[in-house]
Every structure is written in C-alpha cells, then in structure tokens.
C-alpha cells in the first residue's frame, strides 16, 4: 500500500526505551518522528506543530495525565489525526472507555509485534489520506459551486443588461418607423400640394377617390397596411397627368385626338415613375400603374385581367369611375342618357347631383364583369347602401313575387356569396323556377 504524503508520527511515553524503539522502527519507513515523555509536553508539541500530525501513539500509563485523557485533548486540537493507545493487558477498562468515548482508533498491547504494528500504522495513514482527500474534494466542490453561483449571477446580470438593451433598441426602432412613416406621409402631402397648385380639380378628385377607395378597402376586410396603400395610391392615382396640356387634364368629354389619347394613356405609367424612387411607395406605384386596367383585359397599360390586376387598383378603378361621373361630370350627358334609357323618370324628379349619382351607380352596375370587378362593384353598392345614397328604381322583392320580365337591378348572389346572374338580366320563367 503506497502512501501519497510524507507523514509525521508523534510518540508519547514516559519510558525513554520505548520512545527510542518506536523511533527506530518508524524511521525505516521514512516517517517524521516527534517524541514527548509526558502528556503536557505532547500537547505543547501539537500546538506548535506547523501542520497537523498524522498519527499519535500514546502510552496509557503516564504520570499526571493518562494516555486516553491526552488523546481526548489531542482530538480537540486535531480531530482527524489517527490516535493509537498503548496499554498493558491490565488496562482493558481504560481502553474500552477510551474507545467508547471515541477518543482512539486502535489500541496496541505491550509487547507489540513490529511488522504487525507497521502494517496497522500504514493502513491507518492510508485511511487518514482518504479523509484528507475527501475533505480536499469537498472544499474543491464548495469552491466550484461558489464560482458557479457567481457566474450565474453574472450571467443573470448580463441577460438583464441585454434585455434592457433590446427594449431600448426596440423603442428606437419604433421611433424610427414612426419617423419614416411620417416622412412618407409628408412626401405624399407634398405631392398632393403639387397637384393642387397645378390642377386644383385633379387634387379634389384625388381626395374624393381616396376617401371612397379607403372605405371600400375597409369594407373588404383588408389589413390596415393594405388600406393605407390603397388610400395613398388613390390620392395620387392621376399624378401622372401633371405636365399634360390642360385640354387633356381638364377634358370633360373624353373626345381626344389619337395623339392626345396616346398621351393620356401614358398617365398611369408616368404616375408610377414619379413615385417609384420614393422608399415605401413602390407598392403604391404598382396600384397607380394598374388603375386603368379593365376586368375583361381590355384596359391599359398592361392589358391585365381579373385577379391579375392588383386588388387595390380594382378598388380605385370603381371609385375613380364613380367620381368621374358624379362629381367631375365627365361625359355626364352620355351617362345620364344611359341611365334614363328605358326608365320612366324625368330629370325634374331628381336634382342634378342625384341624377349624376344614379347615373354613376347605373354605369358601375352595367359594367361589372367587363370594365370593373363585379365583387368590387358589390362592395361599392354595399357602401352606398350604408351611406344611404339611394339607388333609384330599385325595388326589393321576395322569391314568390318574382315574375318573368323583371330586370335585375344588381348582380344576383346566393347567401353564401356565389354569383348567379349579372346586373340587367331579364328574368325568364326558367330563371324564376330555378
Ligand atoms: Fe386615371
């Protein structure tokens, strides 16, 4: 059994011959030897020792303090030190008492066997080393736990710091976004002012189309962002007309020379070009580009049809058409005549404004599926119903009142929204049965 450390052994006996015998024996194994001829001397040596003594062998019978008493005192000084009591056979009571009180680890009887003693000493020292090792590991664990705790605390502080930084960064980002948004609206406002100065009637048209398109977009359950894009695009939809000759911009008849018509048809693309380079307006530019596309694919500039046309552009097209007739009075006579055709109604019954409104509504109903998205026309009709703009010549009937020859004033949908018949269909017996 190999020991790891160099150990010191103390021998306490009042007989010099025994002290010498032990010293001789232990020196062979290279132990450091301390000797004392009585208990007080032994305690004195223990107190002065630079490091704990590994093992003490004490004689029981000594003048003054007995061996067992001395070992009990030594235990108080160095609890881990291994303690052997050396006795004669007649001292058994003292040995039993010392063992019971936990003061000693082993006892040796005189005379002892050298080899046996050396073996016992080595075994005990090995045990002592295990105790020390155990203590060292415990101390190490304790130290590492402490360091770990500190690291955890440090980590917690770091996490808190990072969280604070992230919250701060988020605040800054929100602020920056607000500024960007406000910059965007400032840019849009600047555009509108520009249109206002150049062509006041165009600016008023833009505003009205923007309100109407926004309300229709909201009725279509679009997101706040999409509604905002449509609102801005509607406001600026004719910005491409800036710089066009006044006879084209202010024209109320739609009678243009082929050259003028070609120029006029450039305005959606021009509009997109104007807003193209402004950050956050590129999507708006697309909506402007497509506001003259037709649902049947016969519009311009890209001849897109149906769902290919951006939804916002389809909404703006309807709002634009309504305002062109109802407020800008473009081609007013033609639309009013169309509206009155077949109706037993005279202008006297309606004010001019009402007549134009009805003519515009009639036009949108008439051209749902060809020029305009029928679903958007439906949203528009829902909108004017909510706004209580009456749609004249309309009468609500129940199923049993349906008769052949009646004309549909609105496209017909099932309750679930499935399209059945277009506007202006003349009901036949077969339709009524269905
Ligand atoms: Fe336009």
mmCIF file of C-alpha atoms in Angstrom, residues 9-337:
data_model
loop_
_atom_site.group_PDB
_atom_site.id
_atom_site.type_symbol
_atom_site.label_atom_id
_atom_site.label_comp_id
_atom_site.label_asym_id
_atom_site.label_seq_id
_atom_site.Cartn_x
_atom_site.Cartn_y
_atom_site.Cartn_z
ATOM 1 C CA UNK A 9 4.039 10.466 13.822
ATOM 2 C CA UNK A 10 4.122 11.520 17.473
ATOM 3 C CA UNK A 11 5.029 9.069 20.229
ATOM 4 C CA UNK A 12 4.269 9.915 23.850
ATOM 5 C CA UNK A 13 5.670 7.667 26.592
ATOM 6 C CA UNK A 14 7.427 8.247 29.890
ATOM 7 C CA UNK A 15 9.791 5.373 29.149
ATOM 8 C CA UNK A 16 12.755 6.536 27.062
ATOM 9 C CA UNK A 17 13.498 2.998 25.834
ATOM 10 C CA UNK A 18 10.054 2.742 24.243
ATOM 11 C CA UNK A 19 10.396 6.142 22.595
ATOM 12 C CA UNK A 20 13.690 5.015 21.117
ATOM 13 C CA UNK A 21 12.319 1.662 19.962
ATOM 14 C CA UNK A 22 9.414 3.325 18.115
ATOM 15 C CA UNK A 23 11.671 5.969 16.609
ATOM 16 C CA UNK A 24 13.996 3.342 15.233
ATOM 17 C CA UNK A 25 11.129 1.353 13.818
ATOM 18 C CA UNK A 26 9.348 4.255 12.083
ATOM 19 C CA UNK A 27 12.447 5.874 10.689
ATOM 20 C CA UNK A 28 12.778 2.844 8.435
ATOM 21 C CA UNK A 29 9.616 3.901 6.649
ATOM 22 C CA UNK A 30 10.789 7.465 6.365
ATOM 23 C CA UNK A 31 8.178 8.980 8.695
ATOM 24 C CA UNK A 32 8.920 12.192 10.517
ATOM 25 C CA UNK A 33 9.061 11.405 14.241
ATOM 26 C CA UNK A 34 8.066 13.625 17.181
ATOM 27 C CA UNK A 35 8.524 12.351 20.742
ATOM 28 C CA UNK A 36 7.285 13.551 24.131
ATOM 29 C CA UNK A 37 7.847 11.992 27.558
ATOM 30 C CA UNK A 38 4.519 13.135 29.036
ATOM 31 C CA UNK A 39 1.064 14.407 28.032
ATOM 32 C CA UNK A 40 1.615 18.183 28.587
ATOM 33 C CA UNK A 41 4.812 18.032 26.562
ATOM 34 C CA UNK A 42 2.902 16.195 23.820
ATOM 35 C CA UNK A 43 0.101 18.802 23.772
ATOM 36 C CA UNK A 44 2.692 21.539 23.666
ATOM 37 C CA UNK A 45 4.350 19.955 20.623
ATOM 38 C CA UNK A 46 0.960 19.545 18.896
ATOM 39 C CA UNK A 47 0.121 23.225 19.394
ATOM 40 C CA UNK A 48 3.465 24.289 17.972
ATOM 41 C CA UNK A 49 3.376 21.915 15.003
ATOM 42 C CA UNK A 50 3.379 23.673 11.625
ATOM 43 C CA UNK A 51 0.981 21.162 10.166
ATOM 44 C CA UNK A 52 -1.276 18.529 11.741
ATOM 45 C CA UNK A 53 0.414 15.365 12.987
ATOM 46 C CA UNK A 54 -0.943 12.379 11.055
ATOM 47 C CA UNK A 55 -0.797 9.781 13.828
ATOM 48 C CA UNK A 56 -0.237 9.746 17.611
ATOM 49 C CA UNK A 57 0.763 6.707 19.672
ATOM 50 C CA UNK A 58 0.424 7.309 23.389
ATOM 51 C CA UNK A 59 1.160 5.117 26.353
ATOM 52 C CA UNK A 60 -1.822 4.809 28.735
ATOM 53 C CA UNK A 61 0.091 4.802 31.964
ATOM 54 C CA UNK A 62 1.906 8.071 32.422
ATOM 55 C CA UNK A 63 2.291 10.248 35.495
ATOM 56 C CA UNK A 64 -0.183 13.152 35.622
ATOM 57 C CA UNK A 65 -2.454 12.850 32.573
ATOM 58 C CA UNK A 66 -3.282 9.316 31.304
ATOM 59 C CA UNK A 67 -2.878 8.315 27.651
ATOM 60 C CA UNK A 68 -6.635 8.216 26.986
ATOM 61 C CA UNK A 69 -7.084 11.689 28.537
ATOM 62 C CA UNK A 70 -4.193 13.030 26.466
ATOM 63 C CA UNK A 71 -5.633 11.571 23.238
ATOM 64 C CA UNK A 72 -9.036 13.111 24.024
ATOM 65 C CA UNK A 73 -7.314 16.520 24.343
ATOM 66 C CA UNK A 74 -5.332 15.925 21.148
ATOM 67 C CA UNK A 75 -8.580 15.114 19.355
ATOM 68 C CA UNK A 76 -9.891 18.557 20.251
ATOM 69 C CA UNK A 77 -6.818 20.130 18.594
ATOM 70 C CA UNK A 78 -6.701 17.877 15.510
ATOM 71 C CA UNK A 79 -9.900 15.882 15.061
ATOM 72 C CA UNK A 80 -8.656 13.965 12.010
ATOM 73 C CA UNK A 81 -5.382 12.766 13.489
ATOM 74 C CA UNK A 82 -5.247 8.973 13.951
ATOM 75 C CA UNK A 83 -4.840 8.022 17.635
ATOM 76 C CA UNK A 84 -3.365 4.721 18.979
ATOM 77 C CA UNK A 85 -3.315 3.845 22.677
ATOM 78 C CA UNK A 86 -0.531 1.622 24.025
ATOM 79 C CA UNK A 87 -1.588 -0.456 27.010
ATOM 80 C CA UNK A 88 -0.794 -3.391 29.145
ATOM 81 C CA UNK A 89 -3.314 -6.238 29.472
ATOM 82 C CA UNK A 90 -4.387 -4.944 32.839
ATOM 83 C CA UNK A 91 -5.589 -1.616 31.397
ATOM 84 C CA UNK A 92 -8.556 -3.038 29.469
ATOM 85 C CA UNK A 93 -11.151 -0.918 31.286
ATOM 86 C CA UNK A 94 -9.345 2.271 30.259
ATOM 87 C CA UNK A 95 -9.164 1.046 26.648
ATOM 88 C CA UNK A 96 -12.853 0.232 26.496
ATOM 89 C CA UNK A 97 -13.688 3.606 27.984
ATOM 90 C CA UNK A 98 -11.448 5.436 25.506
ATOM 91 C CA UNK A 99 -12.915 3.584 22.521
ATOM 92 C CA UNK A 100 -16.465 4.238 23.693
ATOM 93 C CA UNK A 101 -15.800 7.931 24.020
ATOM 94 C CA UNK A 102 -14.430 7.918 20.505
ATOM 95 C CA UNK A 103 -11.043 9.168 21.613
ATOM 96 C CA UNK A 104 -8.940 6.459 19.949
ATOM 97 C CA UNK A 105 -8.913 4.495 16.731
ATOM 98 C CA UNK A 106 -6.896 1.471 17.817
ATOM 99 C CA UNK A 107 -5.092 0.103 20.801
ATOM 100 C CA UNK A 108 -1.784 -1.748 20.976
ATOM 101 C CA UNK A 109 -0.753 -4.087 23.725
ATOM 102 C CA UNK A 110 2.758 -4.428 25.058
ATOM 103 C CA UNK A 111 4.789 -6.128 23.842
ATOM 104 C CA UNK A 112 3.896 -5.437 20.229
ATOM 105 C CA UNK A 113 4.859 -7.160 17.020
ATOM 106 C CA UNK A 114 6.875 -4.764 14.836
ATOM 107 C CA UNK A 115 5.569 -5.959 11.490
ATOM 108 C CA UNK A 116 2.034 -6.060 12.687
ATOM 109 C CA UNK A 117 2.363 -2.555 14.090
ATOM 110 C CA UNK A 118 3.889 -1.181 10.898
ATOM 111 C CA UNK A 119 1.023 -2.673 8.891
ATOM 112 C CA UNK A 120 -1.577 -1.133 11.184
ATOM 113 C CA UNK A 121 0.140 2.254 11.004
ATOM 114 C CA UNK A 122 0.232 2.150 7.208
ATOM 115 C CA UNK A 123 -3.434 1.144 6.982
ATOM 116 C CA UNK A 124 -4.426 3.927 9.360
ATOM 117 C CA UNK A 125 -2.378 6.514 7.482
ATOM 118 C CA UNK A 126 -3.979 5.383 4.258
ATOM 119 C CA UNK A 127 -7.367 5.959 5.874
ATOM 120 C CA UNK A 128 -6.140 9.363 7.044
ATOM 121 C CA UNK A 129 -5.158 10.216 3.489
ATOM 122 C CA UNK A 130 -8.639 9.231 2.310
ATOM 123 C CA UNK A 131 -10.157 11.584 4.871
ATOM 124 C CA UNK A 132 -7.858 14.386 3.703
ATOM 125 C CA UNK A 133 -8.636 13.659 0.058
ATOM 126 C CA UNK A 134 -12.335 13.645 0.788
ATOM 127 C CA UNK A 135 -12.009 16.977 2.561
ATOM 128 C CA UNK A 136 -9.977 18.393 -0.337
ATOM 129 C CA UNK A 137 -12.630 17.310 -2.840
ATOM 130 C CA UNK A 138 -15.400 18.734 -0.673
ATOM 131 C CA UNK A 139 -13.547 22.043 -0.443
ATOM 132 C CA UNK A 140 -13.000 21.994 -4.207
ATOM 133 C CA UNK A 141 -16.687 21.285 -4.861
ATOM 134 C CA UNK A 142 -17.642 24.063 -2.482
ATOM 135 C CA UNK A 143 -15.265 26.465 -4.232
ATOM 136 C CA UNK A 144 -16.527 25.478 -7.677
ATOM 137 C CA UNK A 145 -20.130 25.847 -6.543
ATOM 138 C CA UNK A 146 -19.337 29.306 -5.307
ATOM 139 C CA UNK A 147 -17.721 30.194 -8.628
ATOM 140 C CA UNK A 148 -20.696 28.726 -10.478
ATOM 141 C CA UNK A 149 -23.074 30.799 -8.370
ATOM 142 C CA UNK A 150 -21.078 33.875 -9.141
ATOM 143 C CA UNK A 151 -21.076 33.012 -12.841
ATOM 144 C CA UNK A 152 -24.832 32.537 -12.718
ATOM 145 C CA UNK A 153 -25.294 35.887 -11.074
ATOM 146 C CA UNK A 154 -23.022 37.441 -13.655
ATOM 147 C CA UNK A 155 -24.983 35.743 -16.402
ATOM 148 C CA UNK A 156 -28.255 36.960 -14.929
ATOM 149 C CA UNK A 157 -26.913 40.497 -14.834
ATOM 150 C CA UNK A 158 -25.718 40.125 -18.419
ATOM 151 C CA UNK A 159 -29.136 38.812 -19.529
ATOM 152 C CA UNK A 160 -30.848 41.712 -17.777
ATOM 153 C CA UNK A 161 -28.452 44.146 -19.426
ATOM 154 C CA UNK A 162 -29.114 42.583 -22.844
ATOM 155 C CA UNK A 163 -32.876 42.656 -22.258
ATOM 156 C CA UNK A 164 -32.659 46.328 -21.365
ATOM 157 C CA UNK A 165 -30.599 46.979 -24.498
ATOM 158 C CA UNK A 166 -33.137 45.125 -26.659
ATOM 159 C CA UNK A 167 -36.049 47.083 -25.145
ATOM 160 C CA UNK A 168 -34.110 50.296 -25.786
ATOM 161 C CA UNK A 169 -33.314 49.256 -29.384
ATOM 162 C CA UNK A 170 -36.978 48.390 -29.948
ATOM 163 C CA UNK A 171 -38.005 51.816 -28.710
ATOM 164 C CA UNK A 172 -35.537 53.416 -31.117
ATOM 165 C CA UNK A 173 -36.804 51.238 -33.974
ATOM 166 C CA UNK A 174 -40.416 52.132 -33.218
ATOM 167 C CA UNK A 175 -39.435 55.792 -33.159
ATOM 168 C CA UNK A 176 -37.546 55.410 -36.466
ATOM 169 C CA UNK A 177 -40.536 53.660 -38.017
ATOM 170 C CA UNK A 178 -42.797 56.467 -36.884
ATOM 171 C CA UNK A 179 -40.409 58.997 -38.400
ATOM 172 C CA UNK A 180 -40.230 57.012 -41.637
ATOM 173 C CA UNK A 181 -43.995 56.803 -41.767
ATOM 174 C CA UNK A 182 -44.313 60.484 -41.067
ATOM 175 C CA UNK A 183 -41.713 61.183 -43.791
ATOM 176 C CA UNK A 184 -43.760 59.071 -46.178
ATOM 177 C CA UNK A 185 -46.942 60.988 -45.409
ATOM 178 C CA UNK A 186 -45.043 64.274 -45.718
ATOM 179 C CA UNK A 187 -43.871 63.188 -49.172
ATOM 180 C CA UNK A 188 -47.417 62.254 -50.148
ATOM 181 C CA UNK A 189 -48.669 65.596 -48.818
ATOM 182 C CA UNK A 190 -46.005 67.381 -50.875
ATOM 183 C CA UNK A 191 -47.214 65.539 -53.998
ATOM 184 C CA UNK A 192 -50.811 66.458 -53.287
ATOM 185 C CA UNK A 193 -49.861 70.125 -52.781
ATOM 186 C CA UNK A 194 -48.053 69.982 -56.119
ATOM 187 C CA UNK A 195 -51.150 68.625 -57.843
ATOM 188 C CA UNK A 196 -53.281 71.206 -56.017
ATOM 189 C CA UNK A 197 -51.160 74.083 -57.336
ATOM 190 C CA UNK A 198 -51.022 72.720 -60.851
ATOM 191 C CA UNK A 199 -54.579 71.400 -61.263
ATOM 192 C CA UNK A 200 -56.950 72.068 -58.349
ATOM 193 C CA UNK A 201 -59.776 69.985 -59.838
ATOM 194 C CA UNK A 202 -57.433 66.968 -60.038
ATOM 195 C CA UNK A 203 -56.476 67.366 -56.360
ATOM 196 C CA UNK A 204 -60.145 67.389 -55.285
ATOM 197 C CA UNK A 205 -60.792 64.311 -57.430
ATOM 198 C CA UNK A 206 -57.806 62.531 -55.847
ATOM 199 C CA UNK A 207 -59.067 63.267 -52.346
ATOM 200 C CA UNK A 208 -62.616 62.061 -53.043
ATOM 201 C CA UNK A 209 -61.421 58.890 -54.776
ATOM 202 C CA UNK A 210 -59.053 58.295 -51.849
ATOM 203 C CA UNK A 211 -61.873 58.526 -49.245
ATOM 204 C CA UNK A 212 -64.138 56.259 -51.264
ATOM 205 C CA UNK A 213 -61.392 53.711 -52.017
ATOM 206 C CA UNK A 214 -60.348 53.644 -48.353
ATOM 207 C CA UNK A 215 -63.919 52.970 -47.192
ATOM 208 C CA UNK A 216 -64.339 50.230 -49.782
ATOM 209 C CA UNK A 217 -60.983 48.677 -48.825
ATOM 210 C CA UNK A 218 -62.081 48.652 -45.194
ATOM 211 C CA UNK A 219 -65.375 47.024 -46.151
ATOM 212 C CA UNK A 220 -63.323 44.357 -47.974
ATOM 213 C CA UNK A 221 -61.648 43.424 -44.669
ATOM 214 C CA UNK A 222 -58.144 44.315 -45.849
ATOM 215 C CA UNK A 223 -55.300 44.880 -43.387
ATOM 216 C CA UNK A 224 -54.551 48.349 -42.082
ATOM 217 C CA UNK A 225 -51.375 48.456 -44.196
ATOM 218 C CA UNK A 226 -53.167 47.470 -47.406
ATOM 219 C CA UNK A 227 -55.899 50.034 -46.726
ATOM 220 C CA UNK A 228 -53.220 52.717 -46.228
ATOM 221 C CA UNK A 229 -51.503 51.765 -49.526
ATOM 222 C CA UNK A 230 -54.796 51.920 -51.418
ATOM 223 C CA UNK A 231 -55.678 55.251 -49.790
ATOM 224 C CA UNK A 232 -52.339 56.790 -50.832
ATOM 225 C CA UNK A 233 -52.445 55.296 -54.333
ATOM 226 C CA UNK A 234 -55.985 56.637 -54.829
ATOM 227 C CA UNK A 235 -54.886 60.071 -53.661
ATOM 228 C CA UNK A 236 -52.080 60.104 -56.235
ATOM 229 C CA UNK A 237 -53.627 57.942 -58.969
ATOM 230 C CA UNK A 238 -53.657 60.704 -61.599
ATOM 231 C CA UNK A 239 -50.347 62.315 -60.600
ATOM 232 C CA UNK A 240 -49.010 61.138 -63.989
ATOM 233 C CA UNK A 241 -51.206 63.787 -65.634
ATOM 234 C CA UNK A 242 -49.068 66.580 -64.154
ATOM 235 C CA UNK A 243 -47.486 68.449 -67.018
ATOM 236 C CA UNK A 244 -50.056 67.243 -69.572
ATOM 237 C CA UNK A 245 -51.678 70.030 -71.623
ATOM 238 C CA UNK A 246 -54.732 71.452 -69.763
ATOM 239 C CA UNK A 247 -57.139 70.397 -72.530
ATOM 240 C CA UNK A 248 -56.270 66.792 -71.740
ATOM 241 C CA UNK A 249 -56.314 67.117 -67.951
ATOM 242 C CA UNK A 250 -59.488 69.200 -67.776
ATOM 243 C CA UNK A 251 -61.271 67.451 -70.652
ATOM 244 C CA UNK A 252 -64.917 66.656 -69.773
ATOM 245 C CA UNK A 253 -65.866 64.918 -72.983
ATOM 246 C CA UNK A 254 -63.392 62.089 -73.486
ATOM 247 C CA UNK A 255 -63.165 63.226 -77.104
ATOM 248 C CA UNK A 256 -59.441 63.210 -77.765
ATOM 249 C CA UNK A 257 -57.400 63.057 -80.925
ATOM 250 C CA UNK A 258 -55.487 59.785 -81.353
ATOM 251 C CA UNK A 259 -52.314 61.628 -80.359
ATOM 252 C CA UNK A 260 -53.945 63.077 -77.280
ATOM 253 C CA UNK A 261 -55.403 59.691 -76.411
ATOM 254 C CA UNK A 262 -51.962 58.059 -76.680
ATOM 255 C CA UNK A 263 -50.537 60.678 -74.330
ATOM 256 C CA UNK A 264 -53.475 60.342 -71.945
ATOM 257 C CA UNK A 265 -52.970 56.609 -71.716
ATOM 258 C CA UNK A 266 -49.397 57.178 -70.576
ATOM 259 C CA UNK A 267 -50.503 58.729 -67.268
ATOM 260 C CA UNK A 268 -50.701 55.510 -65.204
ATOM 261 C CA UNK A 269 -47.080 54.634 -66.088
ATOM 262 C CA UNK A 270 -45.943 58.228 -65.613
ATOM 263 C CA UNK A 271 -47.598 58.181 -62.203
ATOM 264 C CA UNK A 272 -45.733 55.049 -61.237
ATOM 265 C CA UNK A 273 -42.466 56.578 -62.469
ATOM 266 C CA UNK A 274 -42.983 59.649 -60.279
ATOM 267 C CA UNK A 275 -43.430 57.682 -57.054
ATOM 268 C CA UNK A 276 -41.054 54.822 -57.997
ATOM 269 C CA UNK A 277 -37.947 56.179 -56.312
ATOM 270 C CA UNK A 278 -39.579 57.042 -53.025
ATOM 271 C CA UNK A 279 -38.926 54.393 -50.444
ATOM 272 C CA UNK A 280 -42.080 52.617 -49.267
ATOM 273 C CA UNK A 281 -44.083 53.898 -52.242
ATOM 274 C CA UNK A 282 -43.093 51.196 -54.740
ATOM 275 C CA UNK A 283 -46.169 49.117 -53.933
ATOM 276 C CA UNK A 284 -48.328 52.240 -54.247
ATOM 277 C CA UNK A 285 -46.707 52.804 -57.662
ATOM 278 C CA UNK A 286 -47.969 49.411 -58.852
ATOM 279 C CA UNK A 287 -51.517 50.269 -57.785
ATOM 280 C CA UNK A 288 -51.291 53.564 -59.689
ATOM 281 C CA UNK A 289 -49.958 51.810 -62.796
ATOM 282 C CA UNK A 290 -52.931 49.434 -62.988
ATOM 283 C CA UNK A 291 -55.857 51.753 -62.179
ATOM 284 C CA UNK A 292 -56.989 51.833 -65.844
ATOM 285 C CA UNK A 293 -56.797 48.094 -66.378
ATOM 286 C CA UNK A 294 -60.177 46.515 -67.171
ATOM 287 C CA UNK A 295 -61.588 43.339 -65.654
ATOM 288 C CA UNK A 296 -62.016 41.850 -69.165
ATOM 289 C CA UNK A 297 -58.370 42.573 -70.082
ATOM 290 C CA UNK A 298 -59.071 45.480 -72.449
ATOM 291 C CA UNK A 299 -57.549 48.190 -70.278
ATOM 292 C CA UNK A 300 -54.091 49.724 -70.229
ATOM 293 C CA UNK A 301 -51.100 49.796 -69.908
ATOM 294 C CA UNK A 302 -50.583 46.021 -69.460
ATOM 295 C CA UNK A 303 -53.961 44.502 -70.512
ATOM 296 C CA UNK A 304 -54.155 42.642 -67.223
ATOM 297 C CA UNK A 305 -57.441 40.926 -66.441
ATOM 298 C CA UNK A 306 -59.408 39.758 -63.418
ATOM 299 C CA UNK A 307 -57.229 38.674 -60.463
ATOM 300 C CA UNK A 308 -54.066 39.676 -62.354
ATOM 301 C CA UNK A 309 -54.995 43.295 -61.658
ATOM 302 C CA UNK A 310 -53.901 44.262 -58.125
ATOM 303 C CA UNK A 311 -56.929 44.366 -55.817
ATOM 304 C CA UNK A 312 -56.161 47.966 -54.811
ATOM 305 C CA UNK A 313 -56.227 49.026 -58.480
ATOM 306 C CA UNK A 314 -59.592 47.312 -58.994
ATOM 307 C CA UNK A 315 -60.973 49.238 -55.996
ATOM 308 C CA UNK A 316 -59.513 52.549 -57.234
ATOM 309 C CA UNK A 317 -60.983 51.942 -60.731
ATOM 310 C CA UNK A 318 -64.521 51.730 -59.284
ATOM 311 C CA UNK A 319 -64.065 54.770 -57.018
ATOM 312 C CA UNK A 320 -62.474 56.701 -59.907
ATOM 313 C CA UNK A 321 -65.338 55.919 -62.290
ATOM 314 C CA UNK A 322 -67.951 56.960 -59.705
ATOM 315 C CA UNK A 323 -66.253 60.299 -59.038
ATOM 316 C CA UNK A 324 -65.620 60.991 -62.729
ATOM 317 C CA UNK A 325 -69.361 60.835 -63.413
ATOM 318 C CA UNK A 326 -70.894 62.003 -60.124
ATOM 319 C CA UNK A 327 -68.513 64.878 -59.373
ATOM 320 C CA UNK A 328 -66.229 65.667 -62.320
ATOM 321 C CA UNK A 329 -69.254 65.234 -64.633
ATOM 322 C CA UNK A 330 -67.082 63.782 -67.364
ATOM 323 C CA UNK A 331 -69.270 62.749 -70.280
ATOM 324 C CA UNK A 332 -72.206 63.467 -67.983
ATOM 325 C CA UNK A 333 -74.848 63.665 -70.683
ATOM 326 C CA UNK A 334 -73.943 60.268 -72.076
ATOM 327 C CA UNK A 335 -74.148 58.533 -68.676
ATOM 328 C CA UNK A 336 -77.389 60.274 -67.702
ATOM 329 C CA UNK A 337 -78.925 59.269 -71.019
#
